[in-house]
Short mmCIF file of C-alpha atoms in Angstrom, two decimals:
data_model
loop_
_atom_site.label_atom_id
_atom_site.label_comp_id
_atom_site.label_asym_id
_atom_site.label_seq_id
_atom_site.Cartn_x
_atom_site.Cartn_y
_atom_site.Cartn_z
CA UNK A 28 136.30 -89.66 7.05
CA UNK A 29 136.76 -86.05 7.82
CA UNK A 30 140.41 -84.82 8.54
CA UNK A 31 139.31 -83.84 11.99
CA UNK A 32 138.13 -87.47 12.77
CA UNK A 33 141.32 -88.87 11.09
CA UNK A 34 143.82 -86.78 13.39
CA UNK A 35 141.78 -87.53 16.21
CA UNK A 36 141.80 -91.27 15.58
CA UNK A 37 145.60 -90.97 15.16
CA UNK A 38 146.03 -89.34 18.52
CA UNK A 39 143.21 -91.32 20.40
CA UNK A 40 144.03 -94.70 19.15
CA UNK A 41 141.69 -97.71 19.49
CA UNK A 42 139.21 -95.66 21.62
CA UNK A 43 138.64 -93.12 19.05
CA UNK A 44 135.83 -95.18 17.48
CA UNK A 45 133.85 -95.03 20.92
CA UNK A 46 134.52 -91.52 21.38
CA UNK A 47 133.73 -90.23 17.97
CA UNK A 48 130.79 -92.57 17.55
CA UNK A 49 131.97 -93.34 14.09
CA UNK A 50 131.94 -96.53 12.02
CA UNK A 51 130.55 -99.92 12.36
CA UNK A 52 132.04 -103.16 13.59
CA UNK A 53 133.26 -103.90 10.18
CA UNK A 54 135.83 -101.29 10.14
CA UNK A 55 137.67 -102.73 13.08
CA UNK A 56 140.21 -103.83 10.33
CA UNK A 57 141.04 -100.23 10.18
CA UNK A 58 140.45 -99.17 13.64
CA UNK A 59 143.16 -101.26 15.04
CA UNK A 60 145.54 -99.57 12.62
CA UNK A 61 145.11 -96.39 14.30
CA UNK A 62 148.26 -96.96 16.43
CA UNK A 63 147.54 -96.13 20.04
CA UNK A 64 150.56 -93.91 20.40
CA UNK A 65 151.79 -93.09 16.90
CA UNK A 66 152.49 -89.61 16.34
CA UNK A 67 154.17 -88.66 12.88
CA UNK A 68 157.54 -89.21 14.42
CA UNK A 69 157.19 -92.63 16.09
CA UNK A 70 157.97 -95.24 13.64
CA UNK A 71 155.56 -98.03 12.92
CA UNK A 72 156.71 -101.35 13.17
CA UNK A 73 156.10 -103.75 10.18
CA UNK A 74 157.40 -107.30 9.60
CA UNK A 75 159.38 -107.74 6.48
CA UNK A 76 159.80 -111.21 4.98
CA UNK A 77 162.54 -110.66 2.34
CA UNK A 78 161.88 -114.34 1.21
CA UNK A 79 164.25 -116.33 -1.29
CA UNK A 80 166.03 -116.02 -4.63
CA UNK A 81 165.59 -112.31 -5.67
CA UNK A 82 163.76 -111.71 -2.57
CA UNK A 83 166.48 -110.05 -0.52
CA UNK A 84 167.25 -107.61 -3.67
CA UNK A 85 163.93 -106.39 -4.09
CA UNK A 86 163.49 -106.04 -0.31
CA UNK A 87 166.27 -103.73 -0.26
CA UNK A 88 164.85 -101.58 -3.18
CA UNK A 89 161.61 -101.36 -1.01
CA UNK A 90 163.69 -100.24 1.96
CA UNK A 91 165.61 -97.69 -0.04
CA UNK A 92 162.45 -96.22 -1.62
CA UNK A 93 160.82 -95.94 1.78
CA UNK A 94 163.64 -94.06 3.31
CA UNK A 95 163.94 -91.86 0.33
CA UNK A 96 160.10 -90.96 0.99
CA UNK A 97 160.56 -90.52 4.46
CA UNK A 98 158.26 -93.17 5.47
CA UNK A 99 158.18 -93.73 9.31
CA UNK A 100 158.46 -97.61 9.15
CA UNK A 101 160.79 -99.64 11.22
CA UNK A 102 161.43 -102.83 9.47
CA UNK A 103 161.45 -106.13 11.77
CA UNK A 104 163.21 -108.61 9.24
CA UNK A 105 162.48 -112.36 9.37
CA UNK A 106 163.58 -115.15 7.33
CA UNK A 107 162.78 -118.61 6.33
CA UNK A 108 164.86 -120.76 8.58
CA UNK A 109 166.46 -123.98 7.16
CA UNK A 110 165.05 -126.15 9.92
CA UNK A 111 161.42 -127.09 10.60
CA UNK A 112 160.12 -125.34 13.87
CA UNK A 113 158.06 -127.75 15.73
CA UNK A 114 155.76 -125.04 17.27
CA UNK A 115 154.79 -124.35 13.74
CA UNK A 116 155.36 -127.39 11.86
CA UNK A 117 156.90 -125.41 8.99
CA UNK A 118 160.03 -123.49 8.19
CA UNK A 119 158.55 -120.25 9.55
CA UNK A 120 159.68 -119.95 13.00
CA UNK A 121 157.07 -119.13 15.73
CA UNK A 122 159.03 -115.74 16.41
CA UNK A 123 158.17 -114.90 12.77
CA UNK A 124 154.61 -115.41 13.12
CA UNK A 125 154.44 -113.55 16.29
CA UNK A 126 156.03 -110.85 14.80
CA UNK A 127 153.28 -110.36 12.34
CA UNK A 128 150.61 -110.70 14.89
CA UNK A 129 152.18 -108.14 17.14
CA UNK A 130 153.19 -105.57 14.38
CA UNK A 131 149.78 -106.40 12.57
CA UNK A 132 151.31 -105.30 9.25
CA UNK A 133 153.98 -106.93 7.11
CA UNK A 134 155.50 -107.23 3.53
CA UNK A 135 156.53 -110.54 2.24
CA UNK A 136 158.90 -111.35 -0.65
CA UNK A 137 158.74 -114.51 -2.86
CA UNK A 138 159.31 -117.71 -0.64
CA UNK A 139 160.23 -120.99 -2.37
CA UNK A 140 158.44 -123.56 -0.22
CA UNK A 141 161.51 -126.12 0.40
CA UNK A 142 160.75 -129.67 -1.05
CA UNK A 143 160.01 -132.33 1.39
CA UNK A 144 157.56 -134.05 3.54
CA UNK A 145 156.07 -133.69 6.95
CA UNK A 146 155.81 -129.82 7.25
CA UNK A 147 153.27 -127.26 5.94
CA UNK A 148 153.82 -125.09 2.94
CA UNK A 149 154.86 -121.61 4.08
CA UNK A 150 151.82 -119.82 2.27
CA UNK A 151 149.41 -122.39 4.13
CA UNK A 152 151.27 -121.77 7.41
CA UNK A 153 150.95 -117.85 7.17
CA UNK A 154 147.25 -118.02 5.93
CA UNK A 155 146.14 -120.34 8.79
CA UNK A 156 148.02 -118.97 11.58
CA UNK A 157 147.25 -115.23 10.50
CA UNK A 158 143.81 -116.22 9.72
CA UNK A 159 144.31 -114.25 6.39
CA UNK A 160 140.69 -114.40 4.81
CA UNK A 161 140.82 -112.04 1.87
CA UNK A 162 143.33 -111.62 -0.85
CA UNK A 163 142.99 -108.25 -2.60
CA UNK A 164 144.84 -107.57 -5.87
CA UNK A 165 144.41 -104.43 -7.58
CA UNK A 166 144.93 -104.75 -11.38
CA UNK A 167 145.48 -101.51 -13.40
CA UNK A 168 147.05 -100.79 -16.70
CA UNK A 169 150.71 -99.34 -16.30
CA UNK A 170 151.18 -96.54 -18.40
CA UNK A 171 154.27 -97.15 -20.42
CA UNK A 172 153.97 -100.77 -20.40
CA UNK A 173 151.83 -101.80 -23.27
CA UNK A 174 149.57 -105.00 -23.14
CA UNK A 175 146.51 -105.61 -25.44
CA UNK A 176 144.32 -103.77 -22.58
CA UNK A 177 144.85 -100.04 -21.76
CA UNK A 178 142.11 -99.40 -19.63
CA UNK A 179 142.10 -101.96 -16.80
CA UNK A 180 141.26 -100.63 -13.49
CA UNK A 181 140.01 -103.14 -11.17
CA UNK A 182 140.48 -104.94 -7.79
CA UNK A 183 139.89 -108.55 -7.30
CA UNK A 184 139.04 -109.70 -3.58
CA UNK A 185 139.25 -113.29 -3.15
CA UNK A 186 138.02 -115.28 -0.18
CA UNK A 187 141.16 -117.18 1.03
CA UNK A 188 140.20 -119.51 3.59
CA UNK A 189 137.43 -122.07 2.28
CA UNK A 190 135.57 -123.07 -0.96
CA UNK A 191 137.07 -125.51 -3.01
CA UNK A 192 140.56 -125.49 -1.22
CA UNK A 193 139.27 -126.75 1.90
CA UNK A 194 141.61 -129.90 1.46
CA UNK A 195 138.77 -132.30 1.74
CA UNK A 196 139.17 -135.19 -0.73
CA UNK A 197 139.03 -138.65 -0.78
CA UNK A 198 138.69 -141.76 -2.91
CA UNK A 199 135.30 -143.45 -2.91
CA UNK A 200 136.43 -146.52 -5.04
CA UNK A 201 139.38 -146.65 -7.28
CA UNK A 202 138.95 -144.40 -10.22
CA UNK A 203 136.30 -142.17 -8.47
CA UNK A 204 137.19 -139.32 -6.32
CA UNK A 205 135.24 -136.83 -4.35
CA UNK A 206 136.33 -133.32 -3.58
CA UNK A 207 134.19 -131.11 -1.21
CA UNK A 208 133.52 -127.61 -1.41
CA UNK A 209 132.48 -125.72 1.76
CA UNK A 210 131.11 -122.38 1.91
CA UNK A 211 130.24 -120.90 5.27
CA UNK A 212 128.16 -118.05 6.19
CA UNK A 213 130.89 -116.41 8.33
CA UNK A 214 133.53 -116.50 5.86
CA UNK A 215 131.41 -115.36 3.16
CA UNK A 216 130.02 -112.31 5.17
CA UNK A 217 133.68 -111.55 6.29
CA UNK A 218 134.93 -111.09 2.92
CA UNK A 219 131.84 -109.46 1.51
CA UNK A 220 132.04 -106.96 4.25
CA UNK A 221 135.75 -106.37 3.43
CA UNK A 222 134.96 -105.83 -0.17
CA UNK A 223 132.45 -103.32 0.35
CA UNK A 224 134.30 -101.45 2.95
CA UNK A 225 137.37 -101.33 0.64
CA UNK A 226 135.18 -99.92 -2.10
CA UNK A 227 133.87 -97.22 0.01
CA UNK A 228 137.23 -96.29 1.38
CA UNK A 229 138.88 -96.23 -1.96
CA UNK A 230 136.18 -94.29 -3.73
CA UNK A 231 135.29 -97.17 -6.10
CA UNK A 232 131.66 -97.14 -7.56
CA UNK A 233 130.73 -100.81 -8.22
CA UNK A 234 131.16 -104.14 -6.61
CA UNK A 235 130.54 -107.39 -8.55
CA UNK A 236 129.87 -110.62 -6.91
CA UNK A 237 131.27 -113.45 -9.21
CA UNK A 238 129.66 -116.93 -8.79
CA UNK A 239 128.16 -119.96 -10.68
CA UNK A 240 125.04 -120.28 -8.53
CA UNK A 241 122.83 -121.30 -11.30
CA UNK A 242 124.61 -124.69 -11.00
CA UNK A 243 126.12 -124.83 -7.54
CA UNK A 244 122.85 -123.40 -5.99
CA UNK A 245 123.60 -123.93 -2.18
CA UNK A 246 127.04 -123.10 -2.10
CA UNK A 247 127.49 -120.10 -4.19
CA UNK A 248 123.82 -119.28 -3.57
CA UNK A 249 124.99 -118.83 -0.06
CA UNK A 250 127.80 -116.79 -0.76
CA UNK A 251 125.63 -114.52 -2.93
CA UNK A 252 122.94 -114.29 -0.18
CA UNK A 253 125.84 -112.79 2.11
CA UNK A 254 126.95 -110.44 -0.53
CA UNK A 255 123.27 -109.20 -1.13
CA UNK A 256 123.02 -108.45 2.67
CA UNK A 257 126.31 -106.60 2.83
CA UNK A 258 125.36 -104.75 -0.15
CA UNK A 259 122.06 -103.35 1.30
CA UNK A 260 124.17 -101.54 3.79
CA UNK A 261 126.14 -99.78 1.26
CA UNK A 262 123.19 -98.20 -1.09
CA UNK A 263 125.58 -95.60 -2.65
CA UNK A 264 127.63 -98.47 -4.26
CA UNK A 265 126.33 -100.26 -7.37
CA UNK A 266 126.16 -104.05 -6.70
CA UNK A 267 125.79 -106.65 -9.41
CA UNK A 268 126.12 -110.33 -9.78
CA UNK A 269 128.00 -111.81 -12.70
CA UNK A 270 128.29 -115.58 -13.65
CA UNK A 271 131.93 -116.64 -13.61
CA UNK A 272 131.74 -117.85 -17.25
CA UNK A 273 130.23 -114.60 -18.25
CA UNK A 274 132.87 -112.73 -15.95
CA UNK A 275 135.61 -114.35 -18.07
CA UNK A 276 134.23 -113.39 -21.27
CA UNK A 277 133.67 -109.75 -20.23
CA UNK A 278 137.09 -109.48 -18.88
CA UNK A 279 139.08 -110.29 -22.06
CA UNK A 280 136.70 -108.16 -24.27
CA UNK A 281 136.01 -105.18 -21.96
CA UNK A 282 137.87 -105.32 -18.75
CA UNK A 283 136.83 -101.54 -18.09
CA UNK A 284 133.33 -103.17 -17.15
CA UNK A 285 134.74 -104.20 -13.82
CA UNK A 286 135.47 -102.28 -10.75
CA UNK A 287 135.69 -104.27 -7.58
CA UNK A 288 135.24 -108.12 -7.94
CA UNK A 289 134.62 -110.35 -4.83
CA UNK A 290 134.53 -113.97 -5.27
CA UNK A 291 134.83 -117.36 -3.31
CA UNK A 292 138.19 -119.16 -3.25
CA UNK A 293 138.72 -120.81 -6.65
CA UNK A 294 137.18 -118.24 -8.73
CA UNK A 295 139.12 -115.85 -7.36
CA UNK A 296 142.47 -117.72 -7.58
CA UNK A 297 141.54 -118.06 -11.55
CA UNK A 298 140.16 -114.68 -11.95
CA UNK A 299 143.05 -112.67 -10.04
CA UNK A 300 145.54 -114.47 -12.20
CA UNK A 301 143.58 -113.73 -15.42
CA UNK A 302 143.58 -109.87 -14.52
CA UNK A 303 147.30 -110.28 -13.86
CA UNK A 304 147.72 -111.44 -17.23
CA UNK A 305 145.61 -108.35 -18.83
CA UNK A 306 148.00 -106.03 -17.35
CA UNK A 307 151.42 -107.38 -17.76
CA UNK A 308 151.77 -110.62 -15.51
CA UNK A 309 152.83 -111.55 -11.88
CA UNK A 310 156.11 -109.54 -11.90
CA UNK A 311 154.09 -106.22 -11.73
CA UNK A 312 151.31 -107.22 -9.70
CA UNK A 313 151.07 -106.35 -5.96
CA UNK A 314 148.53 -108.05 -3.41
CA UNK A 315 147.56 -107.87 0.02
CA UNK A 316 146.18 -110.36 2.49
CA UNK A 317 143.94 -109.34 5.02
CA UNK A 318 143.37 -111.02 8.40
CA UNK A 319 141.43 -110.89 11.36
CA UNK A 320 142.09 -108.02 13.90
CA UNK A 321 143.07 -105.55 11.18
CA UNK A 322 146.27 -107.79 10.21
CA UNK A 323 147.38 -107.10 6.50
CA UNK A 324 150.40 -108.80 4.94
CA UNK A 325 151.24 -107.33 1.65
CA UNK A 326 153.18 -109.71 -0.71
CA UNK A 327 154.70 -109.94 -4.03
CA UNK A 328 153.05 -112.88 -5.61
CA UNK A 329 155.69 -113.67 -8.41
CA UNK A 330 158.26 -116.48 -7.75
CA UNK A 331 161.59 -116.33 -6.38
CA UNK A 332 163.41 -116.57 -9.62
CA UNK A 333 166.48 -118.42 -8.46
CA UNK A 334 167.94 -118.12 -11.94
CA UNK A 335 168.67 -114.33 -11.68
CA UNK A 336 169.00 -114.20 -7.95
CA UNK A 337 171.93 -112.15 -6.87
CA UNK A 338 172.53 -110.65 -10.37
CA UNK A 339 170.88 -107.10 -9.86
CA UNK A 340 168.50 -107.96 -12.63
CA UNK A 341 165.24 -108.66 -10.51
CA UNK A 342 162.25 -106.12 -10.91
CA UNK A 343 161.16 -104.91 -7.89
CA UNK A 344 157.84 -103.46 -8.97
CA UNK A 345 155.53 -105.98 -7.55
CA UNK A 346 157.06 -105.85 -4.06
CA UNK A 347 157.03 -102.00 -4.15
CA UNK A 348 153.41 -101.73 -5.22
CA UNK A 349 152.58 -104.38 -2.37
CA UNK A 350 154.50 -101.85 -0.01
CA UNK A 351 152.09 -99.10 -1.30
CA UNK A 352 149.30 -101.07 -0.51
CA UNK A 353 150.62 -101.85 3.10
CA UNK A 354 150.92 -97.98 3.57
CA UNK A 355 147.33 -97.19 2.09
CA UNK A 356 146.13 -99.91 4.85
CA UNK A 357 148.11 -97.84 7.43
CA UNK A 358 146.40 -94.64 6.26
CA UNK A 359 149.76 -93.23 5.30
CA UNK A 360 148.20 -92.18 2.02
CA UNK A 361 150.29 -89.09 1.24
CA UNK A 362 153.61 -91.27 1.06
CA UNK A 363 151.78 -94.00 -0.57
CA UNK A 364 150.68 -91.89 -3.37
CA UNK A 365 154.25 -90.30 -3.62
CA UNK A 366 155.84 -93.76 -3.99
CA UNK A 367 153.23 -94.92 -6.26
CA UNK A 368 153.42 -91.82 -8.74
CA UNK A 369 157.25 -92.44 -8.54
CA UNK A 370 157.07 -95.89 -9.79
CA UNK A 371 154.34 -95.06 -12.37
CA UNK A 372 156.36 -92.25 -13.76
CA UNK A 373 159.57 -94.10 -14.09
CA UNK A 374 158.01 -97.04 -15.95
CA UNK A 375 156.31 -94.63 -18.19
CA UNK A 376 159.22 -92.73 -18.93
CA UNK A 377 160.87 -95.76 -20.13
CA UNK A 378 164.59 -94.72 -19.70
CA UNK A 379 164.97 -97.15 -16.65
CA UNK A 380 163.36 -100.52 -17.04
CA UNK A 381 164.49 -103.90 -15.81
CA UNK A 382 164.99 -106.82 -18.45
CA UNK A 383 161.61 -108.26 -17.97
CA UNK A 384 159.77 -105.04 -18.92
CA UNK A 385 161.95 -105.14 -22.09
CA UNK A 386 164.72 -102.72 -20.85
CA UNK A 387 168.26 -103.17 -19.39
CA UNK A 388 168.54 -101.42 -16.21
CA UNK A 389 169.86 -102.99 -13.15
CA UNK A 390 167.59 -103.49 -9.96
CA UNK A 391 169.50 -100.52 -8.40
CA UNK A 392 169.18 -98.27 -11.25
CA UNK A 393 165.64 -98.68 -11.44
CA UNK A 394 165.32 -98.20 -7.48
CA UNK A 395 167.50 -94.93 -7.74
CA UNK A 396 165.23 -93.74 -10.78
CA UNK A 397 162.10 -94.02 -8.51
CA UNK A 398 163.98 -92.39 -5.75
CA UNK A 399 164.80 -89.53 -7.77
CA UNK A 400 161.20 -89.35 -9.21
CA UNK A 401 159.89 -88.72 -5.58
CA UNK B 30 142.91 -130.37 -5.55
CA UNK B 31 145.44 -133.37 -5.44
CA UNK B 32 142.99 -136.46 -5.84
CA UNK B 33 140.52 -135.02 -7.99
CA UNK B 34 142.56 -133.09 -10.58
CA UNK B 35 145.32 -135.56 -9.92
CA UNK B 36 143.06 -138.49 -11.34
CA UNK B 37 142.03 -136.24 -14.39
CA UNK B 38 145.72 -135.77 -15.10
CA UNK B 39 146.72 -139.58 -14.62
CA UNK B 40 144.06 -140.31 -17.01
CA UNK B 41 145.18 -137.83 -19.58
CA UNK B 42 148.89 -138.97 -19.25
CA UNK B 43 147.91 -142.62 -20.04
CA UNK B 44 146.19 -141.52 -23.08
CA UNK B 45 149.06 -139.33 -24.23
CA UNK B 46 151.36 -142.26 -24.26
CA UNK B 47 149.32 -143.85 -26.85
CA UNK B 48 149.81 -140.90 -29.19
CA UNK B 49 153.55 -140.04 -29.00
CA UNK B 50 153.46 -137.72 -32.11
CA UNK B 51 151.32 -135.28 -30.10
CA UNK B 52 153.08 -132.98 -27.83
CA UNK B 53 151.33 -133.29 -24.26
CA UNK B 54 151.72 -130.92 -21.49
CA UNK B 55 150.04 -129.99 -18.37
CA UNK B 56 149.13 -126.38 -17.06
CA UNK B 57 147.65 -125.18 -13.70
CA UNK B 58 144.41 -123.38 -14.41
CA UNK B 59 145.14 -120.06 -13.00
CA UNK B 60 148.39 -119.95 -15.03
CA UNK B 61 146.40 -121.12 -18.17
CA UNK B 62 144.15 -118.11 -18.06
CA UNK B 63 146.94 -115.88 -17.48
CA UNK B 64 148.97 -117.28 -20.38
CA UNK B 65 145.59 -117.23 -22.52
CA UNK B 66 144.97 -113.32 -22.16
CA UNK B 67 148.76 -112.72 -22.66
CA UNK B 68 149.95 -115.32 -25.46
CA UNK B 69 146.97 -117.39 -26.60
CA UNK B 70 148.99 -118.56 -29.58
CA UNK B 71 150.78 -121.03 -27.39
CA UNK B 72 147.79 -123.26 -26.97
CA UNK B 73 146.33 -125.69 -29.56
CA UNK B 74 144.12 -128.41 -27.96
CA UNK B 75 143.00 -128.09 -24.40
CA UNK B 76 141.35 -130.57 -22.54
CA UNK B 77 139.89 -129.71 -19.19
CA UNK B 78 137.48 -130.80 -16.33
CA UNK B 79 133.98 -129.55 -16.20
CA UNK B 80 134.32 -126.34 -14.31
CA UNK B 81 137.54 -125.19 -15.66
CA UNK B 82 136.53 -126.00 -19.01
CA UNK B 83 133.63 -123.53 -18.90
CA UNK B 84 135.87 -120.89 -17.65
CA UNK B 85 138.70 -121.46 -20.32
CA UNK B 86 136.28 -121.95 -22.97
CA UNK B 87 134.64 -118.41 -22.30
CA UNK B 88 138.06 -116.84 -21.74
CA UNK B 89 139.08 -118.26 -25.24
CA UNK B 90 135.78 -117.21 -26.67
CA UNK B 91 136.15 -113.68 -25.45
CA UNK B 92 139.69 -113.51 -27.07
CA UNK B 93 138.45 -114.74 -30.22
CA UNK B 94 135.64 -112.45 -30.73
CA UNK B 95 132.70 -113.35 -28.39
CA UNK B 96 129.79 -115.68 -27.93
CA UNK B 97 128.69 -114.64 -31.48
CA UNK B 98 131.28 -116.14 -33.31
CA UNK B 99 132.36 -119.33 -31.32
CA UNK B 100 130.99 -122.62 -32.50
CA UNK B 101 130.86 -125.77 -30.41
CA UNK B 102 129.59 -129.13 -29.98
CA UNK B 103 128.63 -131.66 -27.33
CA UNK B 104 129.91 -135.43 -28.26
CA UNK B 105 128.76 -138.50 -26.37
CA UNK B 106 129.11 -142.19 -27.11
CA UNK B 107 126.02 -142.54 -29.16
CA UNK B 108 124.85 -138.98 -30.21
CA UNK B 109 126.35 -135.56 -30.63
CA UNK B 110 124.50 -132.21 -30.18
CA UNK B 111 126.17 -128.92 -31.76
CA UNK B 112 125.56 -125.46 -30.54
CA UNK B 113 127.21 -122.03 -29.71
CA UNK B 114 130.62 -122.76 -27.86
CA UNK B 115 130.32 -120.32 -25.24
CA UNK B 116 127.41 -119.36 -22.80
CA UNK B 117 125.29 -116.67 -24.40
CA UNK B 118 124.57 -114.39 -21.52
CA UNK B 119 121.29 -113.29 -23.54
CA UNK B 120 119.49 -116.51 -23.37
CA UNK B 121 115.72 -116.26 -22.77
CA UNK B 122 115.34 -112.49 -23.63
CA UNK B 123 112.83 -112.35 -25.96
CA UNK B 124 113.24 -108.44 -26.52
CA UNK B 125 116.65 -109.29 -28.09
CA UNK B 126 114.82 -111.54 -30.58
CA UNK B 127 112.58 -108.66 -31.78
CA UNK B 128 115.70 -106.53 -32.42
CA UNK B 129 116.92 -109.11 -35.17
CA UNK B 130 120.75 -108.21 -34.13
CA UNK B 131 121.61 -111.79 -33.26
CA UNK B 132 125.05 -113.12 -34.74
CA UNK B 133 124.32 -116.39 -36.66
CA UNK B 134 127.88 -116.95 -37.37
CA UNK B 135 128.38 -119.03 -34.04
CA UNK B 136 125.27 -121.48 -35.18
CA UNK B 137 126.45 -121.63 -38.77
CA UNK B 138 129.89 -122.71 -37.77
CA UNK B 139 128.46 -125.22 -35.35
CA UNK B 140 126.43 -126.74 -38.13
CA UNK B 141 129.57 -127.03 -40.13
CA UNK B 142 131.19 -128.83 -37.21
CA UNK B 143 128.05 -131.17 -37.41
CA UNK B 144 128.48 -131.73 -40.97
CA UNK B 145 132.18 -132.73 -40.53
CA UNK B 146 131.00 -135.12 -37.62
CA UNK B 147 128.52 -136.67 -40.38
CA UNK B 148 131.69 -137.05 -42.50
CA UNK B 149 130.45 -134.47 -45.35
CA UNK B 150 133.73 -132.54 -45.39
CA UNK B 151 133.17 -130.79 -48.59
CA UNK B 152 129.93 -129.23 -47.47
CA UNK B 153 131.49 -128.36 -44.19
CA UNK B 154 134.31 -126.67 -45.93
CA UNK B 155 132.02 -124.72 -48.38
CA UNK B 156 129.95 -123.35 -45.57
CA UNK B 157 132.93 -122.33 -43.28
CA UNK B 158 134.56 -120.70 -46.20
CA UNK B 159 131.50 -118.61 -47.03
CA UNK B 160 131.02 -117.80 -43.47
CA UNK B 161 134.77 -116.50 -43.16
CA UNK B 162 134.82 -114.73 -46.32
CA UNK B 163 131.68 -112.72 -45.06
CA UNK B 164 133.52 -111.80 -41.87
CA UNK B 165 136.71 -110.91 -43.52
CA UNK B 166 134.96 -108.65 -45.82
CA UNK B 167 133.50 -106.92 -43.07
CA UNK B 168 130.66 -105.22 -45.02
CA UNK B 169 128.12 -107.46 -43.47
CA UNK B 170 128.41 -107.76 -39.67
CA UNK B 171 125.92 -107.65 -36.79
CA UNK B 172 126.39 -105.43 -33.78
CA UNK B 173 128.56 -107.74 -31.42
CA UNK B 174 131.34 -107.45 -34.39
CA UNK B 175 130.91 -103.58 -34.41
CA UNK B 176 128.53 -103.54 -37.56
CA UNK B 177 124.81 -102.71 -38.00
CA UNK B 178 123.39 -105.64 -40.19
CA UNK B 179 120.55 -107.86 -39.04
CA UNK B 180 120.68 -111.57 -38.92
CA UNK B 181 118.91 -111.93 -42.21
CA UNK B 182 121.39 -109.91 -43.83
CA UNK B 183 124.24 -111.93 -42.70
CA UNK B 184 122.90 -115.24 -43.64
CA UNK B 185 121.98 -113.93 -46.99
CA UNK B 186 125.47 -112.58 -47.42
CA UNK B 187 126.64 -116.26 -46.48
CA UNK B 188 124.48 -117.82 -48.95
CA UNK B 189 125.55 -115.41 -51.75
CA UNK B 190 129.08 -116.38 -50.93
CA UNK B 191 128.65 -120.00 -51.25
CA UNK B 192 130.15 -121.76 -54.27
#
C-alpha cells in the first residue's frame, strides 16, 4: 500500500476503502483496524489478559517495553474470575469478552483452565465467542539461541474452528468409537484468504497448503479446492500443495523449504508445535488468533508455569513477540520493528538471558535490557 | 479427541499392565512432534493410531536421515510385508529410475527386518552390519546422503563388506 493511501486510511477510517477504491472484501480484516479517529496521539485501546502463574509478570514486561517504545496503546486489563459467569458459561466474564469485541485487538497471557465440570474451557470460550478462525504462528530461528536448525523462517496458519476438532464423537458399540471430521467451504475459504493476504502484506513469496487429500479425498480435497481458488487471485505468490507426511519430513530435514503454510485444524496443531520445536520451544513462540471483523488476539502459547510464578524468573519473550504481532496487525510497523529488533539483539548479545535460555537474568533485568536496546 | 484417542489409550494401558518391566508413558501428538525435533533420544518405542503414526514416522525418518535409510515393515495376523519405513515422495517417477541414484539402504535394512521376522538372526545381523559399515565409511553414498554413488555401487559395496 502506498504511503498516501496508508495515511488516508488512518485519517478517513473505515470509509477509506470506498473512497480510495482499494482492496477487496478480504482485506476487511485490516480495514476495520484503521481506527476511525486515531491520529498519532490518540491511544488505541487493547484488551490485556495477563493470565495466571507467570502471566502477570510477563504482562508487566510487555507494558514496560511498550511504554519505553512510545507505543500509543491504552491497556484494558481483564482477569479470569474465580466464579463461572452464567452469561458465558465460563470463568471469563461477559465484560472481558465484550472488551475484546469492542477494542478488536488484545493480548493474552497463559491461562490455566480451572479443573471442574460444567463450564467451558477458557480457550474454547474465547475461540467460539470471538469467532477466532485462524491461528498464526511465525517461527524463525533466533540469532543467539542455537538449535539444530539455523535457517527457519516460516509462518504456520492453522484453521481453528472445525476439522478433526469439531467435537463430534460417539460410541457405536462398546469398543468401537467414531470421530467425525468436518470441513466446510466457508471455513476453508476464510483461512485460505487470510493466508494469502498475510503472505502478500508481509512480503512472503510462497504459500504451501498442507493436506492428506490422497486419503481423505473429500474433506482435505475440499480444503485444497478452496486454497486453489484463492491462489488464483494471487498470481504473484508461488503456491504449492504438500502432503502432510512429506511436509513433516521436509520440515525436519530442511525447514528453509517452507515460507507460509496453511492447514486444516489437526495438521496445523501438530505442524505448528513441530515448528516451535525447531526454533526452541513454546517459551519463545508468539502467536496471533484472527477473528471475523478484524479481531486479533495475540497470545503466548506456553503454560502458566506455576512453579516459577512470582519469582521474577519467567521469560517474557513469547508474550513480547506476540505483542509485536499485535502491533503489526494494527499497522504500527515502525514500533513493531523497533521492539522486535530490541528483543532479537538482547537475546543475540547473550548478556541478559533468562534461565530457560541458559542464562541467569531475572525477568526485570531482561526487560530492562530490551528497553535499553530500543 | 476424547472418545477415539481415549479408547486407544485405554487399550494401551491394559496391555502395558501385562509388561511391568517396560516403562509406559503417554504423550499428546503435538507435544510429541515438538519433543522429537528437540530431543529425539528420549523416545524408544512409539505406538500410535493410524494418522499420527504416519506423521510421527515421517518426522522421525527426517531426523534419522530421510526416506532413503529408514526400514519398515507391515505386520498382520497371518502375513508380514516389509518395505521402506517412510513414504517416498518420489513414488511413480520413472525419470528418477533412469538416473540410478536411488538409495537401496532402506530396502536392504527392511529385508534384514524380514530375515529377523523369519527367525534368521545371523543372516539379518550380517546384512545390517555390512550396510552400516558402508554408510559409516562414507565413501559410497547416494545423492540423498550427500554422495555421488549410483545404486549399484552401493549394493556392490555392501556385498563386499559381507562376511
